[in-house]
mmCIF file of C-alpha atoms and ligand atoms in Angstrom:
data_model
loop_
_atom_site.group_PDB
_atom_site.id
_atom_site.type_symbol
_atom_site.label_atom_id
_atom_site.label_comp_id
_atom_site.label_asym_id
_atom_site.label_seq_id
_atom_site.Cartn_x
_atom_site.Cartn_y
_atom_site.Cartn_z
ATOM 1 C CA UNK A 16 103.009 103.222 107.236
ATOM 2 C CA UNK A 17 101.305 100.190 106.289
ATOM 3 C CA UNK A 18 99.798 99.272 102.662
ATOM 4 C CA UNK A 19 96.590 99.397 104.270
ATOM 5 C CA UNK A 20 97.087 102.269 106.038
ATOM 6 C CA UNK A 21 98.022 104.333 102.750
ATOM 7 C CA UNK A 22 95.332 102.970 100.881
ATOM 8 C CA UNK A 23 92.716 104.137 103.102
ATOM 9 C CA UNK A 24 94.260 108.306 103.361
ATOM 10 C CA UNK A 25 94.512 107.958 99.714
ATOM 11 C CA UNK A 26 91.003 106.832 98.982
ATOM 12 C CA UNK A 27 89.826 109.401 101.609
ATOM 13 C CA UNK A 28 91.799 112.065 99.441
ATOM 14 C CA UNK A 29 89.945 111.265 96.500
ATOM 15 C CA UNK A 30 92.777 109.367 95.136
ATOM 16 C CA UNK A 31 91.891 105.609 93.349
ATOM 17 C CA UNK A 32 94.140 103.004 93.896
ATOM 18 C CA UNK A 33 92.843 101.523 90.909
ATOM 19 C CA UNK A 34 94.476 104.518 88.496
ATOM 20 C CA UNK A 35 98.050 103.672 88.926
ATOM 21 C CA UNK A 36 99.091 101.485 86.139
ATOM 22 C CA UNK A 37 100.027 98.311 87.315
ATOM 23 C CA UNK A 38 103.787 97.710 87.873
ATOM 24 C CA UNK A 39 104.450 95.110 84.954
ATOM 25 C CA UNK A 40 102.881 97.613 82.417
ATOM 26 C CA UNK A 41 100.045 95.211 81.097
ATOM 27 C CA UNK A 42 96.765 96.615 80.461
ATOM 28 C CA UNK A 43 94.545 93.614 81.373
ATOM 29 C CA UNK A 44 90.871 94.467 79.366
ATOM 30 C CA UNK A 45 90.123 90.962 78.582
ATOM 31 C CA UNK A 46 88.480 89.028 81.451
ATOM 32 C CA UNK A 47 85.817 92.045 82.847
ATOM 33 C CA UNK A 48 87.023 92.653 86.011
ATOM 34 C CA UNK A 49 86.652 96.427 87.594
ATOM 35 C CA UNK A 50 89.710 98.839 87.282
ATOM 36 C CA UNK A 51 88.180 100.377 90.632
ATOM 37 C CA UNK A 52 89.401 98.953 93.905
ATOM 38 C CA UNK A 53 86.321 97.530 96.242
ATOM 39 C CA UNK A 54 85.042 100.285 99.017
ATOM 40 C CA UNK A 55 86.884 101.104 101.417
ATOM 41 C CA UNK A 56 84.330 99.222 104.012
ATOM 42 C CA UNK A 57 85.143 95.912 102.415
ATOM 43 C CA UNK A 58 89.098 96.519 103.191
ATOM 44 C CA UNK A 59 87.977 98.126 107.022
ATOM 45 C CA UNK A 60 85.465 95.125 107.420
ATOM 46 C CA UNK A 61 87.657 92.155 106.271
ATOM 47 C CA UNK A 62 90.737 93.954 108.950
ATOM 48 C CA UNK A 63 87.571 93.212 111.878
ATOM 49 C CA UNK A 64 87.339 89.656 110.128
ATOM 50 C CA UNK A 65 91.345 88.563 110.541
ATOM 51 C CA UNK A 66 91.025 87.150 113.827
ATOM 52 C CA UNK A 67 90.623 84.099 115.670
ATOM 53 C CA UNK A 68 87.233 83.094 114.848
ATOM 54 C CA UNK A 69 88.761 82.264 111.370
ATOM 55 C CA UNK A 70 89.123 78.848 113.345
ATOM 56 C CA UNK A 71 85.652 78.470 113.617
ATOM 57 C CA UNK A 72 83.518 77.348 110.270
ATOM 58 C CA UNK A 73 81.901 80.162 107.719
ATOM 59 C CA UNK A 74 77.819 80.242 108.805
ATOM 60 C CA UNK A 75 76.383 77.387 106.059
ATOM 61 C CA UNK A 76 73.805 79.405 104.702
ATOM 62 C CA UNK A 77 75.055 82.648 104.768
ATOM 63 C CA UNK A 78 72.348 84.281 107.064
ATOM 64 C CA UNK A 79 73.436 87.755 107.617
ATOM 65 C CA UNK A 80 74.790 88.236 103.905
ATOM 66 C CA UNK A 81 71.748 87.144 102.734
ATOM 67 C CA UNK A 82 69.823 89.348 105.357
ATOM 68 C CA UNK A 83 71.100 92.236 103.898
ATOM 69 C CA UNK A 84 70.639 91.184 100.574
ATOM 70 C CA UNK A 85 67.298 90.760 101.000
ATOM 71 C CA UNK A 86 67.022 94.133 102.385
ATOM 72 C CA UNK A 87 68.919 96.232 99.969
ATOM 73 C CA UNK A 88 67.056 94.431 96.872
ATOM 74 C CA UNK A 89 63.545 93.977 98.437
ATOM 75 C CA UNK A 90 63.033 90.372 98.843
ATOM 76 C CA UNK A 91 63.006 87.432 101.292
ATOM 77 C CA UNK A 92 66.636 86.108 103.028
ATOM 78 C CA UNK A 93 64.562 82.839 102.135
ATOM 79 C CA UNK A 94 64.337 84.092 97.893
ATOM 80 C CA UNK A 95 68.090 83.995 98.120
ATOM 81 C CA UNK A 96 71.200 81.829 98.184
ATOM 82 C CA UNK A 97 74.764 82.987 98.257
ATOM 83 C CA UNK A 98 77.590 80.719 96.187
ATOM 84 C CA UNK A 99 81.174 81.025 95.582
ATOM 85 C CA UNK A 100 80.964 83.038 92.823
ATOM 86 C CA UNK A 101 78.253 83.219 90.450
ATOM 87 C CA UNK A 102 79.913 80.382 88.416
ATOM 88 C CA UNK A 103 79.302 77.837 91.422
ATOM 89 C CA UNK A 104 75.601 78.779 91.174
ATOM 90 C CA UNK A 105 75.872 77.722 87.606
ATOM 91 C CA UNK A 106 76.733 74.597 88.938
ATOM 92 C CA UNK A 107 74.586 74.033 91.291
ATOM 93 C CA UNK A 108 71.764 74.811 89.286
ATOM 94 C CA UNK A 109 73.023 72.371 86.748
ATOM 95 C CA UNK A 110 73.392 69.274 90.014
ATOM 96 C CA UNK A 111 69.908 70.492 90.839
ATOM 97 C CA UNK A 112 68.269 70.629 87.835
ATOM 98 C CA UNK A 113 69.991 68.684 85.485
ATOM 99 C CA UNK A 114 70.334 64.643 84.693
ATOM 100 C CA UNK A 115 71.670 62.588 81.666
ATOM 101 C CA UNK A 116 69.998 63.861 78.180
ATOM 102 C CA UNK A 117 67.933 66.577 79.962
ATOM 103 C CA UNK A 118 67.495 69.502 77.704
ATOM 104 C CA UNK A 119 69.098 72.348 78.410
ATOM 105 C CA UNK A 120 68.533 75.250 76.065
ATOM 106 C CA UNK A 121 70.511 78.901 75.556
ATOM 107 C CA UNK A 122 71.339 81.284 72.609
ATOM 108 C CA UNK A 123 74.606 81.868 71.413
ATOM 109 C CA UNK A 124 77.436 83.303 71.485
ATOM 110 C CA UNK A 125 77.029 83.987 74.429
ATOM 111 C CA UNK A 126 79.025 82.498 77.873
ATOM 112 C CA UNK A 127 80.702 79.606 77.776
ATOM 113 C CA UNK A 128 80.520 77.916 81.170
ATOM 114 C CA UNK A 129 77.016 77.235 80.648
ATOM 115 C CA UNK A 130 78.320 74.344 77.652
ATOM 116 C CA UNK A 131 80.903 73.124 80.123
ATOM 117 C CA UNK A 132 78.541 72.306 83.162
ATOM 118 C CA UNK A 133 76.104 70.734 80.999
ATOM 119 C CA UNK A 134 78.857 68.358 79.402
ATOM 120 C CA UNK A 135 79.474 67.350 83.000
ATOM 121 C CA UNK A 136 75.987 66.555 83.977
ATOM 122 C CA UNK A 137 75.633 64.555 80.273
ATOM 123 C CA UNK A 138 72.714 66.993 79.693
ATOM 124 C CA UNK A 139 71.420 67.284 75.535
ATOM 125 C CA UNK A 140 72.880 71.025 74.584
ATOM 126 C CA UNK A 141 70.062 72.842 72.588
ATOM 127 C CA UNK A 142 72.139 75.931 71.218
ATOM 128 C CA UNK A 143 69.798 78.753 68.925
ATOM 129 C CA UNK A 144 71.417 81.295 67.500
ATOM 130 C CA UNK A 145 70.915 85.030 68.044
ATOM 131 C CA UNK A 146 69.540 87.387 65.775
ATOM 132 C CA UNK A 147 72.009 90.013 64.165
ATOM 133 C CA UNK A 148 70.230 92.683 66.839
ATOM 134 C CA UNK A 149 70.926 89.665 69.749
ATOM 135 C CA UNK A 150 67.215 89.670 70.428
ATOM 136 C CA UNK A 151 65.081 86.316 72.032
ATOM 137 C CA UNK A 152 65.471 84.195 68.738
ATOM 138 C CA UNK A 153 62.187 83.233 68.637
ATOM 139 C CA UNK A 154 62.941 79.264 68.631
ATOM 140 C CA UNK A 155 64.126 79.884 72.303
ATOM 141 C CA UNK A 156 61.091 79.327 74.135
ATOM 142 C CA UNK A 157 59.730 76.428 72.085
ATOM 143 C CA UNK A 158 63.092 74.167 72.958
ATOM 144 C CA UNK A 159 60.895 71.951 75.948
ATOM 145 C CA UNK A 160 64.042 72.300 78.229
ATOM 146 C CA UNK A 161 64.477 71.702 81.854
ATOM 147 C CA UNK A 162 66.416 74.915 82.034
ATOM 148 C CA UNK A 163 66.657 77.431 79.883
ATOM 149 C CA UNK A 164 69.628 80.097 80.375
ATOM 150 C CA UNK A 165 69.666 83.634 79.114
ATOM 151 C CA UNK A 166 72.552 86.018 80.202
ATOM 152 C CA UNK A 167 71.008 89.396 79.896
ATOM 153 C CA UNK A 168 73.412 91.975 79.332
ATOM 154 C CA UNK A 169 75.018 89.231 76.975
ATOM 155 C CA UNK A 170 78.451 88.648 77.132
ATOM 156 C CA UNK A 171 80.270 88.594 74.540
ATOM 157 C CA UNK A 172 77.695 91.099 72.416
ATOM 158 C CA UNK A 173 76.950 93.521 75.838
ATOM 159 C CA UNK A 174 73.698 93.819 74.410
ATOM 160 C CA UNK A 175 70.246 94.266 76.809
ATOM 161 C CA UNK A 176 66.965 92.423 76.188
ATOM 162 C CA UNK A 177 64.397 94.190 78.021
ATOM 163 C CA UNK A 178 61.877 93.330 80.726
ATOM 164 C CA UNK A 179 58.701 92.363 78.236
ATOM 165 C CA UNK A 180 60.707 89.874 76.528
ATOM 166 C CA UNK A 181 62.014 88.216 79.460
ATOM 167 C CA UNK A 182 58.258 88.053 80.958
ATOM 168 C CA UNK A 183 57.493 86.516 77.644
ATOM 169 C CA UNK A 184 60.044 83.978 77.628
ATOM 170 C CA UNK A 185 59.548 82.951 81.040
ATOM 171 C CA UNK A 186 55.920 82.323 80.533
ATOM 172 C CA UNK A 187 56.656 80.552 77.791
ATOM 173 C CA UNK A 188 59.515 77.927 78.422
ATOM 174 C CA UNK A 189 58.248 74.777 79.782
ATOM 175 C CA UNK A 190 61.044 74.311 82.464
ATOM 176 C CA UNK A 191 63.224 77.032 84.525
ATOM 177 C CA UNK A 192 64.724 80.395 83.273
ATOM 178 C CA UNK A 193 67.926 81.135 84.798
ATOM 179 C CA UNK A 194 68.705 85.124 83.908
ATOM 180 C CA UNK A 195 72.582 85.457 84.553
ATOM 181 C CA UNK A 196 72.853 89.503 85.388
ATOM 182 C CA UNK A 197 76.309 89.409 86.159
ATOM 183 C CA UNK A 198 76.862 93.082 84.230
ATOM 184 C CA UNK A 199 73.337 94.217 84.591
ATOM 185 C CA UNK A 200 74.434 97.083 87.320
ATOM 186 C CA UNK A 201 76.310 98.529 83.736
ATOM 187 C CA UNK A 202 73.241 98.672 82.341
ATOM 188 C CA UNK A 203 72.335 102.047 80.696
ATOM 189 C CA UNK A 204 68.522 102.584 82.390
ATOM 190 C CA UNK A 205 67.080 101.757 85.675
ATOM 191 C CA UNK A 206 64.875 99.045 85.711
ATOM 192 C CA UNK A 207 66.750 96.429 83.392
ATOM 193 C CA UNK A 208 67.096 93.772 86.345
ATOM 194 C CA UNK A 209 64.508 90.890 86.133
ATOM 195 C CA UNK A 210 64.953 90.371 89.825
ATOM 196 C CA UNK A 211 61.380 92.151 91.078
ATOM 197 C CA UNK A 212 59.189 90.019 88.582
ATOM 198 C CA UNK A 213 60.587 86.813 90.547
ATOM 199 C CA UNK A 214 57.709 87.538 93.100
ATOM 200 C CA UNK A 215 55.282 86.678 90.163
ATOM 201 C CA UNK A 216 57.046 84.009 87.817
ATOM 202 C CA UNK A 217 58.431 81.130 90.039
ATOM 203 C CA UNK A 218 60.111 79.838 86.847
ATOM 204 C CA UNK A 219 62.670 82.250 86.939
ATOM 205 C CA UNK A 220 66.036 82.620 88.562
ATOM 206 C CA UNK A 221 68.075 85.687 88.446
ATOM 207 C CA UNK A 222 72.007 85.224 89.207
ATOM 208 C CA UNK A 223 74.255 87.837 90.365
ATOM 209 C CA UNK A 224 77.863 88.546 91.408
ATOM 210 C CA UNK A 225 79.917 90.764 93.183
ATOM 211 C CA UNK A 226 82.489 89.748 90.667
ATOM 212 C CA UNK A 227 82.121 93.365 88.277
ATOM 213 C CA UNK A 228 80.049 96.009 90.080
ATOM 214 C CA UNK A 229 81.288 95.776 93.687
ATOM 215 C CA UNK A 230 84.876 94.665 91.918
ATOM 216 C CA UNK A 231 85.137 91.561 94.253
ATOM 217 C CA UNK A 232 86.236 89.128 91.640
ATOM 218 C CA UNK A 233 89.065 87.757 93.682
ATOM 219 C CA UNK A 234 86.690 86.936 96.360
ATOM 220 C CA UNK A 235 84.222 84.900 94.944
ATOM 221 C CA UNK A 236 80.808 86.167 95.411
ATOM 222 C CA UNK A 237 77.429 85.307 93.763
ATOM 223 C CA UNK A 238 74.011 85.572 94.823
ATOM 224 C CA UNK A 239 70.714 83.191 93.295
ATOM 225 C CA UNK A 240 67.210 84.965 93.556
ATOM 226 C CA UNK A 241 64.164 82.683 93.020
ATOM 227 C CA UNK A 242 61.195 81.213 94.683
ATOM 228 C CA UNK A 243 61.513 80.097 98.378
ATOM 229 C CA UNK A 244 61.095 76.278 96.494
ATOM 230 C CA UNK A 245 63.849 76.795 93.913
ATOM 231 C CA UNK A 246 66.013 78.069 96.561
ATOM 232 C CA UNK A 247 65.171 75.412 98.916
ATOM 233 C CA UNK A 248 66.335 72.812 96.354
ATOM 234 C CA UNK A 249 69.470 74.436 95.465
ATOM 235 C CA UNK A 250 70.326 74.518 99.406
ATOM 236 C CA UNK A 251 70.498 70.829 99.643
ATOM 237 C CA UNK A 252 72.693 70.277 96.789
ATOM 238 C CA UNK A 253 75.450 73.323 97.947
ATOM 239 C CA UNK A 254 78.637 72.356 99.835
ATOM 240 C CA UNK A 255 77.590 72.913 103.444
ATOM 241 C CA UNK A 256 79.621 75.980 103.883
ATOM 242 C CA UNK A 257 80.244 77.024 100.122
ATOM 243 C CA UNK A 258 81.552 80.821 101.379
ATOM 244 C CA UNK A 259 84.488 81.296 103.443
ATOM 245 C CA UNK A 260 84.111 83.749 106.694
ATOM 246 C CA UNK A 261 86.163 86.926 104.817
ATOM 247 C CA UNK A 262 83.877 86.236 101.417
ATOM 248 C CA UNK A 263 80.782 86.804 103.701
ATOM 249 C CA UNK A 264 82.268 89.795 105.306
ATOM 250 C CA UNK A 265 83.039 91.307 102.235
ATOM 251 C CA UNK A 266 79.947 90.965 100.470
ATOM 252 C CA UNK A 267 78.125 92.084 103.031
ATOM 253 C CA UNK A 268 80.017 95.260 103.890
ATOM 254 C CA UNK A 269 80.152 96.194 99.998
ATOM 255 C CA UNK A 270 76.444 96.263 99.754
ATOM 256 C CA UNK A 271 76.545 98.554 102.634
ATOM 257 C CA UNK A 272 78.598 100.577 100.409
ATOM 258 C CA UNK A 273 76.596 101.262 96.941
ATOM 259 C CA UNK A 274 77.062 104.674 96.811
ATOM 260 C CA UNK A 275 80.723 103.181 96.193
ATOM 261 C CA UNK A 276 79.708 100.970 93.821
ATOM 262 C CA UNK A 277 77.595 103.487 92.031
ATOM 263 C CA UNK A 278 80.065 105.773 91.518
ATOM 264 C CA UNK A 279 82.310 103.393 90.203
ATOM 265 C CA UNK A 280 79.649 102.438 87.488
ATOM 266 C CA UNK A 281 79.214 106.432 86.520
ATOM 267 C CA UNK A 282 82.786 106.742 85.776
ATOM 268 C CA UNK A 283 82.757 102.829 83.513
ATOM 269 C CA UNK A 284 79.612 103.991 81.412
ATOM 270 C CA UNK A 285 81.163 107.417 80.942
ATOM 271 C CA UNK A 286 84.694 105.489 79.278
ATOM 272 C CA UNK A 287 82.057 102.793 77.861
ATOM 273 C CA UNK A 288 80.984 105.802 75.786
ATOM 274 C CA UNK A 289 84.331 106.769 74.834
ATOM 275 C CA UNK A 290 85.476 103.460 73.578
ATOM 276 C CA UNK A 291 82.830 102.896 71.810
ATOM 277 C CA UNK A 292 82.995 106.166 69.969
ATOM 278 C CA UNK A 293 86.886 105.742 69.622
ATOM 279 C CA UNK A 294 86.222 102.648 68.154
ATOM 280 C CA UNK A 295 83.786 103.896 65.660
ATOM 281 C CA UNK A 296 85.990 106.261 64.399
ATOM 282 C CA UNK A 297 88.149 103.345 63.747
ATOM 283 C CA UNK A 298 86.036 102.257 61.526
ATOM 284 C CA UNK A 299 84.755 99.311 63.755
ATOM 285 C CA UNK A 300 80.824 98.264 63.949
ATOM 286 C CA UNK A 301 80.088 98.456 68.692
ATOM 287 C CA UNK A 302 77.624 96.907 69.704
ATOM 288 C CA UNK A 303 75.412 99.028 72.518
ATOM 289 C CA UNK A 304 76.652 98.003 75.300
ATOM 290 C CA UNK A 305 74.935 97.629 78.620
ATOM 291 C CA UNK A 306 77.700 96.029 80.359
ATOM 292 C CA UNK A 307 81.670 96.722 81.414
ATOM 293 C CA UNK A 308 82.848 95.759 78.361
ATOM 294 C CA UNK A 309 81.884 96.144 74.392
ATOM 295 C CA UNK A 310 82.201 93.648 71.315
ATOM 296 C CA UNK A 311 83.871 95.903 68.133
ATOM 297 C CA UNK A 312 83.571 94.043 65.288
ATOM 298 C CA UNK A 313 85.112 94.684 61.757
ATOM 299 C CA UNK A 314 82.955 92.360 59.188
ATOM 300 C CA UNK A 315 84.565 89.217 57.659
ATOM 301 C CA UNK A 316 88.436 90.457 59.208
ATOM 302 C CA UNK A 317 89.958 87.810 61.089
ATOM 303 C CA UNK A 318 91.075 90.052 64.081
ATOM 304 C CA UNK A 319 93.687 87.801 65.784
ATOM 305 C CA UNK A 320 96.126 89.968 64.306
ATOM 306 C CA UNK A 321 94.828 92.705 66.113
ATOM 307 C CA UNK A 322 94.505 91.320 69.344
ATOM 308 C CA UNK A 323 98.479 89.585 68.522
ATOM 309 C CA UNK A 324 99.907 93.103 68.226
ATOM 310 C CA UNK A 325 98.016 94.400 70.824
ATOM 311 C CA UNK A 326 99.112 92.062 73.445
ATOM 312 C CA UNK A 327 102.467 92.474 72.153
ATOM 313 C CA UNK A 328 102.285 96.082 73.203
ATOM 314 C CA UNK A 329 101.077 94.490 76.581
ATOM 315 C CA UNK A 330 97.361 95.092 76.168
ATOM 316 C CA UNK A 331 95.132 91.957 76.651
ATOM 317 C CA UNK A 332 91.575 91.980 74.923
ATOM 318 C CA UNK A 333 89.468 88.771 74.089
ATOM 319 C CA UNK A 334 89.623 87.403 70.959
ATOM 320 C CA UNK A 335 87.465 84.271 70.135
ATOM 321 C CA UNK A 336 88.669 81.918 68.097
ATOM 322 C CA UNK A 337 85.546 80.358 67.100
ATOM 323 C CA UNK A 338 83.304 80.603 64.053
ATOM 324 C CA UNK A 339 81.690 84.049 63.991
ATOM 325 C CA UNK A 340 83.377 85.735 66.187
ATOM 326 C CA UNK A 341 86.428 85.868 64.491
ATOM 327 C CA UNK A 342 86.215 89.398 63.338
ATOM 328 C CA UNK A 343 85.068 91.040 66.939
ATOM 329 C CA UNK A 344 87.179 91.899 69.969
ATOM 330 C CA UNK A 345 85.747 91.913 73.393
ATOM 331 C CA UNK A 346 87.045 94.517 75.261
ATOM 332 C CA UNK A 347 86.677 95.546 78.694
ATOM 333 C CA UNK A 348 86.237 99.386 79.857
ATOM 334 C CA UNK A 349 89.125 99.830 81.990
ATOM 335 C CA UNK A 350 90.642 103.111 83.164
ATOM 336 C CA UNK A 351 90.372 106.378 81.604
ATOM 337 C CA UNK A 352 94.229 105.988 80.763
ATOM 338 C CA UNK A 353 93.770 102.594 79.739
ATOM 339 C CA UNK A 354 91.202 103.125 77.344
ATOM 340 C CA UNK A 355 93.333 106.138 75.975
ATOM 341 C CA UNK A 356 96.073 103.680 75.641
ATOM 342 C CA UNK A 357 93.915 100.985 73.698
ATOM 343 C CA UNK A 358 92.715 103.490 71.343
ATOM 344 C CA UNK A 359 96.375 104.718 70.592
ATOM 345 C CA UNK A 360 97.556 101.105 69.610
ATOM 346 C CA UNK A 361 94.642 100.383 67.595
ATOM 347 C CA UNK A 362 95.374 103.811 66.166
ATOM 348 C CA UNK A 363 98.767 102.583 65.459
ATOM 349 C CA UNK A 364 97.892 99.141 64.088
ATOM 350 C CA UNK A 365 96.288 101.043 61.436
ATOM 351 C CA UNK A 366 92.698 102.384 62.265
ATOM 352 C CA UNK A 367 92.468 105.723 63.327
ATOM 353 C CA UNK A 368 90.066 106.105 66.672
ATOM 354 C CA UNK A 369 91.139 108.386 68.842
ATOM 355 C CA UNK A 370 89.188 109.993 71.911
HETATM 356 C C1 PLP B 7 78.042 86.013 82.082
HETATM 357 C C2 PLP B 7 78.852 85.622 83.254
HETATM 358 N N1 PLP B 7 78.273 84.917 84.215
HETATM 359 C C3 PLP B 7 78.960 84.541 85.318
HETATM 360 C C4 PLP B 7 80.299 84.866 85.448
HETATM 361 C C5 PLP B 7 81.040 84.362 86.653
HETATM 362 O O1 PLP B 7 81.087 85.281 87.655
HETATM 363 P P1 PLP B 7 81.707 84.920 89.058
HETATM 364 O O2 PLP B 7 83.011 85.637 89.127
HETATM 365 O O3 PLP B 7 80.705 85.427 90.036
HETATM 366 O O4 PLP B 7 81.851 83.428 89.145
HETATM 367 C C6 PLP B 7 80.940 85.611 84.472
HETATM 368 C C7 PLP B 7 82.354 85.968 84.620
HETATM 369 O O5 PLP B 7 82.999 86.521 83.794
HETATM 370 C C8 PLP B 7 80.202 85.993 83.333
HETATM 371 O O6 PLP B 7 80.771 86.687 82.346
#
């Protein structure tokens, strides 16, 4: 019986690929990917795609991905552009939007690509720091940028600013507001996306990817939603056919699939909640988190230790070596199991959470 084959019965049976520990025992909870496999109409569609026409080029623009897009989020195919992961959007944006000493503004900590890609276009980095409650520091808006980025949840706090402020900041930047939801689907309420009030604001961008929620990370999948003029810009400075056919396929077949998707984000806000309690009772301050992963943080203790043993034990976390962040770990919700297993070595290195 092939891989495939087995894969599919077993998901039919109820039975997650995803569970099984992976055969060289590490516990990988430090770069945010989903412990859930994709749905099982990704791995049907993508067996369809492996055939000849994989001679023929990927469509340039990504028509029927973004066709569906459109439909499933209630906009215009023309409000969106697809990229090779949301990271490539980044870039683009930064081509399309950014020249030498152009201001480009965003609070930190928060992502780091967003310093790389601006470095590369010789853009002036305007960095504000967050509030302790990782709030819009209110210097943000006032920073006369040509973009201005905000990832909302934050990563690495997980933390949610809410609609209002967001409408506020928009109206007040002078240039564009890019909004990168990559972990907004983990968001605790409905209704935390920005993406309907780009119908009203055509300063804003909202990025997405298919990197966490639909667990595609190894396909490299984002989506840009703006005004049909934004998106028109960003068209000319993409790589004429930025998405290769299978990317497409999948994409497209996983939105077809949200009750998939949805069920998958149940099950990570439900172990959310338990490592964040575990945590606590370890004596560690969690941020509320709104995405697939949470920042514990134990004031003024240098946590590399921490995160040293616990790789030793074969558990990878995020630790940031970096002033003020050295006493958090990011940590990303994996499995049930997993999580169980994280809070046993933390037990064991000497705080007691258990779950
Ligand atoms: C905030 C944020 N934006 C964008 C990305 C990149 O996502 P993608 O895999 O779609 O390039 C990540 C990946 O970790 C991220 O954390």
């Amino acid at each position: 019986m092939s891989g495939y084959f087995r894969a599919n019965i077993a998901s039919l049976a109820g039975y997650v690929p995803g569970e099984q520990p992976r055969a060289d025992g590490v516990i990988k909870l430090n770069t945010n990917e989903n412990p859930y496999p994709p749905s099982p109409r990704v791995f049907t569609a993508l067996r369809k795609a492996i055939n000849p026409s994989l001679r023929l080029y990927p469509e340039p623009l990504a028509d029927s991905l973004r066709a569906v897009a459109a439909s499933v989020y209630g906009v215009k195919p023309e409000n969106i552009l697809a990229g090779n992961g949301s990271d490539e959007i980044l870039s683009i944006m930064m081509r399309s939007f950014v020249g030498p000493q152009d201001r480009v503004a965003f609070p930190v900590p928060t992502y780091s690509l967003y310093d790389t890609l601006i470095a590369i276009q010789e853009g002036e980095r305007i960095i504000v720091d967050y509030p302790p409650d990782f709030s819009v520091p209110e210097a943000l808006a006032a920073q006369n940028s040509a973009l201005t980025f905000l990832c909302n949840p934050n990563s690495p706090s997980g933390t949610l600013i809410r609609l209002p402020d967001i409408e506020r900041l928009a109206r007040a930047v002078s240039g564009i507001l890019v909004i990168d939801e990559a972990y907004v689907d983990f968001a605790d309420s409905e209704g935390a996306s920005t993406l309907p009030l780009i119908r009203h604001l055509p300063n804003l961008v909202v990025l997405r990817t298919f990197s966490k929620s639909f667990s595609l990370a190894g396909m490299r999948i984002g989506l840009a939603f703006a005004s049909e003029e934004i998106i028109s810009g960003m068209m000319k400075v993409k790589d004429s056919y930025n998405l290769n056919r299978l990317s497409l396929v999948a994409a497209t077949a996983a939105l077809q699939d949200m009750p998939w998707m949805m069920r998958n984000l149940t099950r990570i806000q439900r172990d959310r909640r338990r490592l964040t309690e575990g945590l606590k009772k370890g004596g560690f301050y969690v941020y509320p988190s709104h995405a697939n992963f949470v920042m514990a943080r134990k004031k003024e203790q240098n946590l590399k230790d921490v995160y040293e043993r616990l790789k030793s034990k074969k558990i990878l976390v995020r630790y940031f070596d970096v002033p003020g962040l050295r006493d958090c770990l990011r940590i990303t919700v994996g499995t049930t199991q997993e999580i169980r297993s994280l809070l046993r070595e933390v037990k064991g290195i000497g705080t007691h959470p258990s779950m």
